JSON list of C-alpha atoms in Angstrom, two decimals:
[
{"chain": "H", "resi": 1, "resn": "MET", "atom": "CA", "xyz": [-187.78, 159.50, -37.94]},
{"chain": "H", "resi": 2, "resn": "LEU", "atom": "CA", "xyz": [-189.42, 156.19, -37.11]},
{"chain": "H", "resi": 3, "resn": "ALA", "atom": "CA", "xyz": [-189.43, 154.80, -33.67]},
{"chain": "H", "resi": 4, "resn": "GLN", "atom": "CA", "xyz": [-187.39, 151.79, -34.59]},
{"chain": "H", "resi": 5, "resn": "GLN", "atom": "CA", "xyz": [-184.77, 153.93, -36.36]},
{"chain": "H", "resi": 6, "resn": "ARG", "atom": "CA", "xyz": [-184.45, 156.09, -33.14]},
{"chain": "H", "resi": 7, "resn": "GLN", "atom": "CA", "xyz": [-184.48, 153.13, -30.87]},
{"chain": "H", "resi": 8, "resn": "GLN", "atom": "CA", "xyz": [-181.43, 151.78, -32.82]},
{"chain": "H", "resi": 9, "resn": "ILE", "atom": "CA", "xyz": [-179.54, 154.97, -32.73]},
{"chain": "H", "resi": 10, "resn": "ILE", "atom": "CA", "xyz": [-180.30, 155.15, -28.86]},
{"chain": "H", "resi": 11, "resn": "HIS", "atom": "CA", "xyz": [-178.97, 151.51, -28.32]},
{"chain": "H", "resi": 12, "resn": "GLU", "atom": "CA", "xyz": [-175.84, 152.39, -30.06]},
{"chain": "H", "resi": 13, "resn": "MET", "atom": "CA", "xyz": [-175.35, 155.43, -27.99]},
{"chain": "H", "resi": 14, "resn": "VAL", "atom": "CA", "xyz": [-175.86, 153.29, -24.78]},
{"chain": "H", "resi": 15, "resn": "GLN", "atom": "CA", "xyz": [-173.10, 150.92, -26.00]},
{"chain": "H", "resi": 16, "resn": "ARG", "atom": "CA", "xyz": [-170.84, 153.59, -26.93]},
{"chain": "H", "resi": 17, "resn": "LEU", "atom": "CA", "xyz": [-171.23, 155.83, -23.94]},
{"chain": "H", "resi": 18, "resn": "GLY", "atom": "CA", "xyz": [-172.23, 153.24, -21.35]},
{"chain": "H", "resi": 19, "resn": "GLY", "atom": "CA", "xyz": [-175.45, 155.17, -20.58]},
{"chain": "H", "resi": 20, "resn": "VAL", "atom": "CA", "xyz": [-177.69, 157.93, -21.56]},
{"chain": "H", "resi": 21, "resn": "ARG", "atom": "CA", "xyz": [-180.07, 160.45, -19.99]},
{"chain": "H", "resi": 22, "resn": "VAL", "atom": "CA", "xyz": [-183.61, 161.14, -20.94]},
{"chain": "H", "resi": 23, "resn": "GLY", "atom": "CA", "xyz": [-183.00, 164.84, -21.25]},
{"chain": "H", "resi": 24, "resn": "ASP", "atom": "CA", "xyz": [-180.15, 164.58, -23.29]},
{"chain": "H", "resi": 25, "resn": "LEU", "atom": "CA", "xyz": [-182.16, 162.44, -25.87]},
{"chain": "H", "resi": 26, "resn": "VAL", "atom": "CA", "xyz": [-185.08, 164.82, -25.91]},
{"chain": "H", "resi": 27, "resn": "ARG", "atom": "CA", "xyz": [-182.71, 167.51, -27.10]},
{"chain": "H", "resi": 28, "resn": "GLU", "atom": "CA", "xyz": [-180.79, 165.16, -29.61]},
{"chain": "H", "resi": 29, "resn": "PHE", "atom": "CA", "xyz": [-183.98, 163.98, -31.22]},
{"chain": "H", "resi": 30, "resn": "GLY", "atom": "CA", "xyz": [-186.38, 166.77, -30.74]},
{"chain": "H", "resi": 31, "resn": "VAL", "atom": "CA", "xyz": [-189.11, 164.72, -29.28]},
{"chain": "H", "resi": 32, "resn": "SER", "atom": "CA", "xyz": [-191.05, 164.42, -25.94]},
{"chain": "H", "resi": 33, "resn": "ASP", "atom": "CA", "xyz": [-189.92, 163.28, -22.68]},
{"chain": "H", "resi": 34, "resn": "MET", "atom": "CA", "xyz": [-192.60, 160.49, -22.88]},
{"chain": "H", "resi": 35, "resn": "THR", "atom": "CA", "xyz": [-191.69, 159.40, -26.44]},
{"chain": "H", "resi": 36, "resn": "ILE", "atom": "CA", "xyz": [-188.05, 158.91, -25.29]},
{"chain": "H", "resi": 37, "resn": "ARG", "atom": "CA", "xyz": [-189.22, 157.03, -22.03]},
{"chain": "H", "resi": 38, "resn": "ARG", "atom": "CA", "xyz": [-191.21, 154.75, -24.38]},
{"chain": "H", "resi": 39, "resn": "ASP", "atom": "CA", "xyz": [-188.18, 154.15, -26.44]},
{"chain": "H", "resi": 40, "resn": "LEU", "atom": "CA", "xyz": [-186.14, 153.00, -23.41]},
{"chain": "H", "resi": 41, "resn": "GLU", "atom": "CA", "xyz": [-188.86, 150.67, -22.16]},
{"chain": "H", "resi": 42, "resn": "ALA", "atom": "CA", "xyz": [-189.04, 149.00, -25.62]},
{"chain": "H", "resi": 43, "resn": "LEU", "atom": "CA", "xyz": [-185.19, 148.78, -25.59]},
{"chain": "H", "resi": 44, "resn": "ALA", "atom": "CA", "xyz": [-185.33, 147.26, -21.94]},
{"chain": "H", "resi": 45, "resn": "GLU", "atom": "CA", "xyz": [-188.16, 144.81, -22.79]},
{"chain": "H", "resi": 46, "resn": "ARG", "atom": "CA", "xyz": [-185.90, 143.49, -25.57]},
{"chain": "H", "resi": 47, "resn": "GLY", "atom": "CA", "xyz": [-183.10, 143.02, -23.06]},
{"chain": "H", "resi": 48, "resn": "LEU", "atom": "CA", "xyz": [-180.70, 145.67, -25.05]},
{"chain": "H", "resi": 49, "resn": "VAL", "atom": "CA", "xyz": [-180.47, 148.24, -22.14]},
{"chain": "H", "resi": 50, "resn": "ALA", "atom": "CA", "xyz": [-181.00, 148.42, -18.32]},
{"chain": "H", "resi": 51, "resn": "LYS", "atom": "CA", "xyz": [-183.51, 151.30, -17.69]},
{"chain": "H", "resi": 52, "resn": "VAL", "atom": "CA", "xyz": [-182.69, 153.42, -14.61]},
{"chain": "H", "resi": 53, "resn": "HIS", "atom": "CA", "xyz": [-184.07, 156.55, -13.23]},
{"chain": "H", "resi": 54, "resn": "GLY", "atom": "CA", "xyz": [-183.66, 159.28, -15.54]},
{"chain": "H", "resi": 55, "resn": "GLY", "atom": "CA", "xyz": [-182.14, 157.19, -18.52]},
{"chain": "H", "resi": 56, "resn": "ALA", "atom": "CA", "xyz": [-180.80, 153.79, -19.36]},
{"chain": "H", "resi": 57, "resn": "THR", "atom": "CA", "xyz": [-177.37, 151.92, -19.12]},
{"chain": "H", "resi": 58, "resn": "THR", "atom": "CA", "xyz": [-175.70, 148.93, -20.52]},
{"chain": "H", "resi": 59, "resn": "LEU", "atom": "CA", "xyz": [-176.24, 145.60, -18.65]},
{"chain": "H", "resi": 60, "resn": "ASP", "atom": "CA", "xyz": [-173.47, 144.52, -16.32]},
{"chain": "H", "resi": 61, "resn": "GLN", "atom": "CA", "xyz": [-172.94, 140.97, -15.56]},
{"chain": "H", "resi": 62, "resn": "HIS", "atom": "CA", "xyz": [-169.25, 140.35, -14.88]},
{"chain": "H", "resi": 63, "resn": "SER", "atom": "CA", "xyz": [-166.60, 141.15, -12.64]},
{"chain": "H", "resi": 64, "resn": "THR", "atom": "CA", "xyz": [-164.61, 142.87, -15.21]},
{"chain": "H", "resi": 65, "resn": "ASP", "atom": "CA", "xyz": [-167.58, 144.83, -16.72]},
{"chain": "H", "resi": 66, "resn": "GLU", "atom": "CA", "xyz": [-166.92, 148.61, -16.23]},
{"chain": "H", "resi": 67, "resn": "PRO", "atom": "CA", "xyz": [-169.93, 151.00, -17.07]},
{"chain": "H", "resi": 68, "resn": "GLY", "atom": "CA", "xyz": [-168.91, 154.42, -18.37]},
{"chain": "H", "resi": 69, "resn": "PHE", "atom": "CA", "xyz": [-169.06, 157.63, -16.33]},
{"chain": "H", "resi": 70, "resn": "ALA", "atom": "CA", "xyz": [-172.56, 158.83, -17.79]},
{"chain": "H", "resi": 71, "resn": "ALA", "atom": "CA", "xyz": [-173.97, 155.30, -17.41]},
{"chain": "H", "resi": 72, "resn": "LYS", "atom": "CA", "xyz": [-173.12, 155.43, -13.49]},
{"chain": "H", "resi": 73, "resn": "LEU", "atom": "CA", "xyz": [-173.98, 159.06, -13.07]},
{"chain": "H", "resi": 74, "resn": "VAL", "atom": "CA", "xyz": [-177.86, 158.35, -13.64]},
{"chain": "H", "resi": 75, "resn": "ARG", "atom": "CA", "xyz": [-177.91, 155.36, -11.42]},
{"chain": "H", "resi": 76, "resn": "GLN", "atom": "CA", "xyz": [-179.09, 155.88, -7.89]},
{"chain": "H", "resi": 77, "resn": "ARG", "atom": "CA", "xyz": [-179.10, 159.75, -8.05]},
{"chain": "H", "resi": 78, "resn": "ALA", "atom": "CA", "xyz": [-180.85, 160.53, -5.08]},
{"chain": "H", "resi": 79, "resn": "GLU", "atom": "CA", "xyz": [-178.92, 158.09, -2.94]},
{"chain": "H", "resi": 80, "resn": "LYS", "atom": "CA", "xyz": [-175.56, 159.36, -4.05]},
{"chain": "H", "resi": 81, "resn": "GLU", "atom": "CA", "xyz": [-176.88, 163.08, -3.36]},
{"chain": "H", "resi": 82, "resn": "ALA", "atom": "CA", "xyz": [-177.74, 161.89, 0.30]},
{"chain": "H", "resi": 83, "resn": "ILE", "atom": "CA", "xyz": [-174.51, 160.34, 0.66]},
{"chain": "H", "resi": 84, "resn": "ALA", "atom": "CA", "xyz": [-172.48, 163.17, -0.71]},
{"chain": "H", "resi": 85, "resn": "ALA", "atom": "CA", "xyz": [-174.21, 165.57, 1.61]},
{"chain": "H", "resi": 86, "resn": "ARG", "atom": "CA", "xyz": [-173.16, 163.36, 4.61]},
{"chain": "H", "resi": 87, "resn": "ALA", "atom": "CA", "xyz": [-169.61, 163.24, 3.41]},
{"chain": "H", "resi": 88, "resn": "ALA", "atom": "CA", "xyz": [-169.44, 166.90, 2.82]},
{"chain": "H", "resi": 89, "resn": "ALA", "atom": "CA", "xyz": [-170.32, 167.44, 6.55]},
{"chain": "H", "resi": 90, "resn": "LEU", "atom": "CA", "xyz": [-166.82, 165.69, 7.43]},
{"chain": "H", "resi": 91, "resn": "VAL", "atom": "CA", "xyz": [-164.74, 168.33, 5.51]},
{"chain": "H", "resi": 92, "resn": "PRO", "atom": "CA", "xyz": [-163.47, 171.36, 7.57]},
{"chain": "H", "resi": 93, "resn": "SER", "atom": "CA", "xyz": [-161.87, 174.38, 5.80]},
{"chain": "H", "resi": 94, "resn": "GLY", "atom": "CA", "xyz": [-158.06, 174.35, 5.25]},
{"chain": "H", "resi": 95, "resn": "THR", "atom": "CA", "xyz": [-157.80, 170.58, 5.06]},
{"chain": "H", "resi": 96, "resn": "ALA", "atom": "CA", "xyz": [-155.87, 168.40, 2.29]},
{"chain": "H", "resi": 97, "resn": "ILE", "atom": "CA", "xyz": [-158.49, 165.76, 0.97]},
{"chain": "H", "resi": 98, "resn": "ALA", "atom": "CA", "xyz": [-158.49, 163.28, -1.82]},
{"chain": "H", "resi": 99, "resn": "LEU", "atom": "CA", "xyz": [-161.32, 162.22, -3.98]},
{"chain": "H", "resi": 100, "resn": "SER", "atom": "CA", "xyz": [-160.98, 158.87, -6.01]},
{"chain": "H", "resi": 101, "resn": "ALA", "atom": "CA", "xyz": [-162.65, 158.62, -9.33]},
{"chain": "H", "resi": 102, "resn": "GLY", "atom": "CA", "xyz": [-166.50, 157.88, -9.34]},
{"chain": "H", "resi": 103, "resn": "THR", "atom": "CA", "xyz": [-169.91, 159.49, -9.65]},
{"chain": "H", "resi": 104, "resn": "THR", "atom": "CA", "xyz": [-170.63, 159.75, -5.98]},
{"chain": "H", "resi": 105, "resn": "THR", "atom": "CA", "xyz": [-167.28, 161.55, -5.51]},
{"chain": "H", "resi": 106, "resn": "CYS", "atom": "CA", "xyz": [-168.19, 163.86, -8.41]},
{"chain": "H", "resi": 107, "resn": "VAL", "atom": "CA", "xyz": [-171.51, 164.61, -6.71]},
{"chain": "H", "resi": 108, "resn": "LEU", "atom": "CA", "xyz": [-169.45, 165.38, -3.53]},
{"chain": "H", "resi": 109, "resn": "ALA", "atom": "CA", "xyz": [-166.96, 167.67, -5.16]},
{"chain": "H", "resi": 110, "resn": "GLY", "atom": "CA", "xyz": [-169.94, 169.83, -6.19]},
{"chain": "H", "resi": 111, "resn": "LEU", "atom": "CA", "xyz": [-170.93, 170.33, -2.63]},
{"chain": "H", "resi": 112, "resn": "LEU", "atom": "CA", "xyz": [-167.32, 171.11, -1.58]},
{"chain": "H", "resi": 113, "resn": "LEU", "atom": "CA", "xyz": [-166.90, 174.13, -4.04]},
{"chain": "H", "resi": 114, "resn": "ASP", "atom": "CA", "xyz": [-167.58, 176.80, -1.33]},
{"chain": "H", "resi": 115, "resn": "VAL", "atom": "CA", "xyz": [-165.44, 175.19, 1.41]},
{"chain": "H", "resi": 116, "resn": "PRO", "atom": "CA", "xyz": [-162.39, 177.64, 1.77]},
{"chain": "H", "resi": 117, "resn": "GLY", "atom": "CA", "xyz": [-158.95, 176.79, 1.86]},
{"chain": "H", "resi": 118, "resn": "LEU", "atom": "CA", "xyz": [-159.07, 173.22, 0.45]},
{"chain": "H", "resi": 119, "resn": "THR", "atom": "CA", "xyz": [-156.27, 171.19, -1.05]},
{"chain": "H", "resi": 120, "resn": "VAL", "atom": "CA", "xyz": [-157.91, 168.55, -3.30]},
{"chain": "H", "resi": 121, "resn": "VAL", "atom": "CA", "xyz": [-155.85, 165.74, -4.77]},
{"chain": "H", "resi": 122, "resn": "THR", "atom": "CA", "xyz": [-157.96, 163.64, -7.29]},
{"chain": "H", "resi": 123, "resn": "ASN", "atom": "CA", "xyz": [-157.51, 160.99, -10.13]},
{"chain": "H", "resi": 124, "resn": "SER", "atom": "CA", "xyz": [-160.86, 162.04, -11.49]},
{"chain": "H", "resi": 125, "resn": "VAL", "atom": "CA", "xyz": [-161.27, 164.17, -14.64]},
{"chain": "H", "resi": 126, "resn": "PRO", "atom": "CA", "xyz": [-164.86, 165.30, -13.67]},
{"chain": "H", "resi": 127, "resn": "VAL", "atom": "CA", "xyz": [-163.96, 166.04, -10.23]},
{"chain": "H", "resi": 128, "resn": "ALA", "atom": "CA", "xyz": [-161.04, 168.16, -11.17]},
{"chain": "H", "resi": 129, "resn": "ASP", "atom": "CA", "xyz": [-162.94, 170.07, -13.71]},
{"chain": "H", "resi": 130, "resn": "ALA", "atom": "CA", "xyz": [-165.81, 170.85, -11.25]},
{"chain": "H", "resi": 131, "resn": "PHE", "atom": "CA", "xyz": [-163.16, 172.46, -8.87]},
{"chain": "H", "resi": 132, "resn": "TYR", "atom": "CA", "xyz": [-161.39, 174.35, -11.89]},
{"chain": "H", "resi": 133, "resn": "LYS", "atom": "CA", "xyz": [-164.66, 175.66, -13.11]},
{"chain": "H", "resi": 134, "resn": "ALA", "atom": "CA", "xyz": [-165.34, 177.34, -9.56]},
{"chain": "H", "resi": 135, "resn": "ARG", "atom": "CA", "xyz": [-162.16, 179.26, -10.07]},
{"chain": "H", "resi": 136, "resn": "ARG", "atom": "CA", "xyz": [-161.49, 179.83, -6.26]},
{"chain": "H", "resi": 137, "resn": "ALA", "atom": "CA", "xyz": [-158.16, 181.31, -5.70]},
{"chain": "H", "resi": 138, "resn": "ASP", "atom": "CA", "xyz": [-158.07, 179.83, -2.19]},
{"chain": "H", "resi": 139, "resn": "GLN", "atom": "CA", "xyz": [-158.22, 176.17, -3.36]},
{"chain": "H", "resi": 140, "resn": "THR", "atom": "CA", "xyz": [-155.60, 173.98, -4.71]},
{"chain": "H", "resi": 141, "resn": "VAL", "atom": "CA", "xyz": [-156.39, 171.18, -7.15]},
{"chain": "H", "resi": 142, "resn": "VAL", "atom": "CA", "xyz": [-153.75, 168.25, -7.78]},
{"chain": "H", "resi": 143, "resn": "LEU", "atom": "CA", "xyz": [-154.93, 166.14, -10.99]},
{"chain": "H", "resi": 144, "resn": "THR", "atom": "CA", "xyz": [-152.87, 163.03, -11.29]},
{"chain": "H", "resi": 145, "resn": "GLY", "atom": "CA", "xyz": [-151.85, 162.03, -14.74]},
{"chain": "H", "resi": 146, "resn": "GLY", "atom": "CA", "xyz": [-152.13, 158.65, -16.29]},
{"chain": "H", "resi": 147, "resn": "ILE", "atom": "CA", "xyz": [-154.36, 156.36, -18.53]},
{"chain": "H", "resi": 148, "resn": "ARG", "atom": "CA", "xyz": [-157.86, 157.26, -18.72]},
{"chain": "H", "resi": 149, "resn": "THR", "atom": "CA", "xyz": [-160.52, 154.55, -17.84]},
{"chain": "H", "resi": 150, "resn": "PRO", "atom": "CA", "xyz": [-164.11, 154.14, -18.91]},
{"chain": "H", "resi": 151, "resn": "SER", "atom": "CA", "xyz": [-164.98, 155.74, -15.54]},
{"chain": "H", "resi": 152, "resn": "ASP", "atom": "CA", "xyz": [-162.92, 158.85, -16.30]},
{"chain": "H", "resi": 153, "resn": "ALA", "atom": "CA", "xyz": [-160.33, 157.88, -13.96]},
{"chain": "H", "resi": 154, "resn": "LEU", "atom": "CA", "xyz": [-156.50, 158.61, -14.30]},
{"chain": "H", "resi": 155, "resn": "VAL", "atom": "CA", "xyz": [-154.45, 155.36, -13.47]},
{"chain": "H", "resi": 156, "resn": "GLY", "atom": "CA", "xyz": [-151.28, 153.56, -14.04]},
{"chain": "H", "resi": 157, "resn": "PRO", "atom": "CA", "xyz": [-147.65, 154.20, -12.98]},
{"chain": "H", "resi": 158, "resn": "PHE", "atom": "CA", "xyz": [-147.57, 157.94, -13.49]},
{"chain": "H", "resi": 159, "resn": "ALA", "atom": "CA", "xyz": [-150.70, 158.52, -11.34]},
{"chain": "H", "resi": 160, "resn": "VAL", "atom": "CA", "xyz": [-149.49, 155.96, -8.55]},
{"chain": "H", "resi": 161, "resn": "ASN", "atom": "CA", "xyz": [-145.91, 157.78, -8.50]},
{"chain": "H", "resi": 162, "resn": "ALA", "atom": "CA", "xyz": [-147.63, 161.16, -8.22]},
{"chain": "H", "resi": 163, "resn": "ILE", "atom": "CA", "xyz": [-149.82, 160.10, -5.32]},
{"chain": "H", "resi": 164, "resn": "ARG", "atom": "CA", "xyz": [-146.94, 158.18, -3.46]},
{"chain": "H", "resi": 165, "resn": "SER", "atom": "CA", "xyz": [-145.26, 161.59, -2.68]},
{"chain": "H", "resi": 166, "resn": "LEU", "atom": "CA", "xyz": [-148.54, 163.09, -1.05]},
{"chain": "H", "resi": 167, "resn": "ASN", "atom": "CA", "xyz": [-150.08, 163.12, 2.26]},
{"chain": "H", "resi": 168, "resn": "VAL", "atom": "CA", "xyz": [-153.83, 163.88, 2.68]},
{"chain": "H", "resi": 169, "resn": "ASP", "atom": "CA", "xyz": [-156.09, 164.08, 5.62]},
{"chain": "H", "resi": 170, "resn": "ILE", "atom": "CA", "xyz": [-159.06, 162.31, 4.36]},
{"chain": "H", "resi": 171, "resn": "LEU", "atom": "CA", "xyz": [-159.74, 160.21, 1.28]},
{"chain": "H", "resi": 172, "resn": "PHE", "atom": "CA", "xyz": [-163.48, 159.95, -0.02]},
{"chain": "H", "resi": 173, "resn": "MET", "atom": "CA", "xyz": [-163.34, 156.82, -2.13]},
{"chain": "H", "resi": 174, "resn": "GLY", "atom": "CA", "xyz": [-166.12, 155.43, -4.46]},
{"chain": "H", "resi": 175, "resn": "VAL", "atom": "CA", "xyz": [-166.24, 151.73, -5.17]},
{"chain": "H", "resi": 176, "resn": "HIS", "atom": "CA", "xyz": [-167.67, 149.45, -7.66]},
{"chain": "H", "resi": 177, "resn": "GLY", "atom": "CA", "xyz": [-168.53, 146.81, -5.05]},
{"chain": "H", "resi": 178, "resn": "MET", "atom": "CA", "xyz": [-168.36, 145.78, -1.38]},
{"chain": "H", "resi": 179, "resn": "SER", "atom": "CA", "xyz": [-168.56, 142.42, 0.23]},
{"chain": "H", "resi": 180, "resn": "THR", "atom": "CA", "xyz": [-167.40, 140.58, 3.36]},
{"chain": "H", "resi": 181, "resn": "HIS", "atom": "CA", "xyz": [-164.97, 138.11, 1.52]},
{"chain": "H", "resi": 182, "resn": "ALA", "atom": "CA", "xyz": [-163.66, 140.51, -1.08]},
{"chain": "H", "resi": 183, "resn": "GLY", "atom": "CA", "xyz": [-163.88, 143.90, 0.44]},
{"chain": "H", "resi": 184, "resn": "PHE", "atom": "CA", "xyz": [-163.98, 147.09, -1.63]},
{"chain": "H", "resi": 185, "resn": "THR", "atom": "CA", "xyz": [-163.63, 146.23, -5.17]},
{"chain": "H", "resi": 186, "resn": "THR", "atom": "CA", "xyz": [-163.23, 147.62, -8.64]},
{"chain": "H", "resi": 187, "resn": "PRO", "atom": "CA", "xyz": [-163.52, 146.14, -12.13]},
{"chain": "H", "resi": 188, "resn": "ASN", "atom": "CA", "xyz": [-160.50, 147.74, -13.38]},
{"chain": "H", "resi": 189, "resn": "LEU", "atom": "CA", "xyz": [-156.90, 146.15, -12.41]},
{"chain": "H", "resi": 190, "resn": "MET", "atom": "CA", "xyz": [-155.02, 149.44, -12.85]},
{"chain": "H", "resi": 191, "resn": "GLU", "atom": "CA", "xyz": [-157.53, 151.57, -11.08]},
{"chain": "H", "resi": 192, "resn": "ALA", "atom": "CA", "xyz": [-157.49, 149.11, -8.16]},
{"chain": "H", "resi": 193, "resn": "GLU", "atom": "CA", "xyz": [-153.61, 149.95, -7.91]},
{"chain": "H", "resi": 194, "resn": "THR", "atom": "CA", "xyz": [-154.19, 153.72, -8.03]},
{"chain": "H", "resi": 195, "resn": "ASP", "atom": "CA", "xyz": [-156.83, 153.60, -5.36]},
{"chain": "H", "resi": 196, "resn": "ARG", "atom": "CA", "xyz": [-154.69, 151.59, -3.05]},
{"chain": "H", "resi": 197, "resn": "ALA", "atom": "CA", "xyz": [-151.99, 154.29, -3.34]},
{"chain": "H", "resi": 198, "resn": "LEU", "atom": "CA", "xyz": [-154.68, 156.87, -2.43]},
{"chain": "H", "resi": 199, "resn": "VAL", "atom": "CA", "xyz": [-155.58, 154.68, 0.55]},
{"chain": "H", "resi": 200, "resn": "ALA", "atom": "CA", "xyz": [-151.79, 154.50, 1.59]},
{"chain": "H", "resi": 201, "resn": "ALA", "atom": "CA", "xyz": [-151.52, 158.29, 1.34]},
{"chain": "H", "resi": 202, "resn": "SER", "atom": "CA", "xyz": [-154.56, 159.06, 3.67]},
{"chain": "H", "resi": 203, "resn": "ARG", "atom": "CA", "xyz": [-154.88, 159.47, 7.42]},
{"chain": "H", "resi": 204, "resn": "ARG", "atom": "CA", "xyz": [-158.55, 158.68, 7.21]},
{"chain": "H", "resi": 205, "resn": "LEU", "atom": "CA", "xyz": [-160.43, 156.48, 4.86]},
{"chain": "H", "resi": 206, "resn": "VAL", "atom": "CA", "xyz": [-164.10, 157.33, 4.16]},
{"chain": "H", "resi": 207, "resn": "VAL", "atom": "CA", "xyz": [-165.95, 155.15, 1.49]},
{"chain": "H", "resi": 208, "resn": "CYS", "atom": "CA", "xyz": [-168.97, 156.42, -0.23]},
{"chain": "H", "resi": 209, "resn": "ALA", "atom": "CA", "xyz": [-171.10, 153.52, -1.62]},
{"chain": "H", "resi": 210, "resn": "ASP", "atom": "CA", "xyz": [-174.79, 153.40, -2.16]},
{"chain": "H", "resi": 211, "resn": "HIS", "atom": "CA", "xyz": [-176.57, 150.08, -1.14]},
{"chain": "H", "resi": 212, "resn": "THR", "atom": "CA", "xyz": [-176.55, 148.56, -4.72]},
{"chain": "H", "resi": 213, "resn": "LYS", "atom": "CA", "xyz": [-172.92, 148.16, -4.38]},
{"chain": "H", "resi": 214, "resn": "TRP", "atom": "CA", "xyz": [-173.34, 145.32, -1.41]},
{"chain": "H", "resi": 215, "resn": "GLU", "atom": "CA", "xyz": [-172.31, 141.96, -2.57]},
{"chain": "H", "resi": 216, "resn": "LEU", "atom": "CA", "xyz": [-171.28, 143.25, -5.95]},
{"chain": "H", "resi": 217, "resn": "VAL", "atom": "CA", "xyz": [-167.75, 142.02, -6.74]},
{"chain": "H", "resi": 218, "resn": "GLY", "atom": "CA", "xyz": [-165.13, 143.59, -9.07]},
{"chain": "H", "resi": 219, "resn": "ILE", "atom": "CA", "xyz": [-162.10, 141.49, -10.17]},
{"chain": "H", "resi": 220, "resn": "SER", "atom": "CA", "xyz": [-159.63, 143.35, -7.92]},
{"chain": "H", "resi": 221, "resn": "THR", "atom": "CA", "xyz": [-159.67, 144.17, -4.29]},
{"chain": "H", "resi": 222, "resn": "ILE", "atom": "CA", "xyz": [-158.86, 147.93, -3.22]},
{"chain": "H", "resi": 223, "resn": "ALA", "atom": "CA", "xyz": [-159.02, 147.49, 0.44]},
{"chain": "H", "resi": 224, "resn": "ALA", "atom": "CA", "xyz": [-160.72, 145.26, 3.17]},
{"chain": "H", "resi": 225, "resn": "LEU", "atom": "CA", "xyz": [-163.84, 146.35, 4.81]},
{"chain": "H", "resi": 226, "resn": "HIS", "atom": "CA", "xyz": [-162.01, 147.01, 8.25]},
{"chain": "H", "resi": 227, "resn": "ASP", "atom": "CA", "xyz": [-159.74, 149.51, 6.48]},
{"chain": "H", "resi": 228, "resn": "ALA", "atom": "CA", "xyz": [-162.47, 152.02, 6.15]},
{"chain": "H", "resi": 229, "resn": "ASP", "atom": "CA", "xyz": [-162.61, 154.64, 9.04]},
{"chain": "H", "resi": 230, "resn": "THR", "atom": "CA", "xyz": [-166.07, 155.55, 7.66]},
{"chain": "H", "resi": 231, "resn": "LEU", "atom": "CA", "xyz": [-168.60, 153.97, 5.52]},
{"chain": "H", "resi": 232, "resn": "ILE", "atom": "CA", "xyz": [-171.48, 156.23, 4.02]},
{"chain": "H", "resi": 233, "resn": "THR", "atom": "CA", "xyz": [-174.16, 154.44, 2.42]},
{"chain": "H", "resi": 234, "resn": "ASP", "atom": "CA", "xyz": [-177.94, 154.77, 2.16]},
{"chain": "H", "resi": 235, "resn": "SER", "atom": "CA", "xyz": [-181.17, 153.61, 3.72]},
{"chain": "H", "resi": 236, "resn": "GLY", "atom": "CA", "xyz": [-181.73, 151.19, 1.14]},
{"chain": "H", "resi": 237, "resn": "LEU", "atom": "CA", "xyz": [-179.15, 148.99, 2.60]},
{"chain": "H", "resi": 238, "resn": "SER", "atom": "CA", "xyz": [-180.83, 145.57, 4.21]},
{"chain": "H", "resi": 239, "resn": "VAL", "atom": "CA", "xyz": [-180.87, 145.24, 7.94]},
{"chain": "H", "resi": 240, "resn": "ALA", "atom": "CA", "xyz": [-178.70, 142.04, 7.57]},
{"chain": "H", "resi": 241, "resn": "ALA", "atom": "CA", "xyz": [-176.16, 144.01, 5.54]},
{"chain": "H", "resi": 242, "resn": "ARG", "atom": "CA", "xyz": [-175.93, 146.87, 8.10]},
{"chain": "H", "resi": 243, "resn": "ASP", "atom": "CA", "xyz": [-175.46, 144.29, 10.81]},
{"chain": "H", "resi": 244, "resn": "GLN", "atom": "CA", "xyz": [-172.40, 142.79, 8.84]},
{"chain": "H", "resi": 245, "resn": "LEU", "atom": "CA", "xyz": [-170.84, 146.00, 7.86]},
{"chain": "H", "resi": 246, "resn": "GLY", "atom": "CA", "xyz": [-171.20, 147.40, 11.39]},
{"chain": "H", "resi": 247, "resn": "THR", "atom": "CA", "xyz": [-168.90, 144.86, 12.79]},
{"chain": "H", "resi": 248, "resn": "GLU", "atom": "CA", "xyz": [-166.38, 145.29, 10.08]},
{"chain": "H", "resi": 249, "resn": "VAL", "atom": "CA", "xyz": [-166.02, 149.28, 9.26]},
{"chain": "H", "resi": 250, "resn": "GLY", "atom": "CA", "xyz": [-164.95, 151.67, 11.89]},
{"chain": "H", "resi": 251, "resn": "GLU", "atom": "CA", "xyz": [-168.19, 153.75, 11.60]},
{"chain": "H", "resi": 252, "resn": "LEU", "atom": "CA", "xyz": [-171.31, 152.88, 9.37]},
{"chain": "H", "resi": 253, "resn": "VAL", "atom": "CA", "xyz": [-173.28, 155.98, 8.52]},
{"chain": "H", "resi": 254, "resn": "ILE", "atom": "CA", "xyz": [-176.74, 155.62, 6.96]},
{"chain": "H", "resi": 255, "resn": "ALA", "atom": "CA", "xyz": [-178.01, 158.56, 4.80]},
{"chain": "H", "resi": 256, "resn": "ASP", "atom": "CA", "xyz": [-181.63, 158.90, 4.42]}
]
């Protein structure tokens, strides 16, 4: 296959899936890692994809743009792992927690598989799948129903009604963006409603958001900054942003 043909197919995959990983493309096309990276660089130079660590994603530009789960999973992977590790330390055994949809919460789910006696409420298909595959008899997973979004969240009235009947100790929530004027936001109106129901059902709100979410604003607000009991972000966050967030959220945690 010629490089131009391969790049065309890769571009179509990014548009369809929202993002691709280098390793997956290597296996798909049977070429070297370096060849795929050159392909992604060529596409990025033409303004067709956004090249990120480990792969490429679509270009987001608007408040309603919603990248797919695969696209977001390859972005800021190291930061998400650091944030998830700090979040996991907040979960004692035998508690009821909620995990909203998102790639950071999905990484967190993988770190909670060995915590005994957990009850986990989630509207995330990948999060529920991670716990189901662990097959722990002492853990209970409640997956809400609803309409599936590009970020693999289950949203809508069925999800909201299910969540309203529950009470959990801690909600770990991922967000699309955060700013002083808009608070914590999402590009999906129905997902915002479902996330607001999760916030209302929780005694404590822990937001997990890497530094790239700062000053990014989605169309719908989930909660104000001061609603977060804890915000866990990473050391890439600017000093100015830390100062602003430190006066708004209950506790600001910086993961190295």
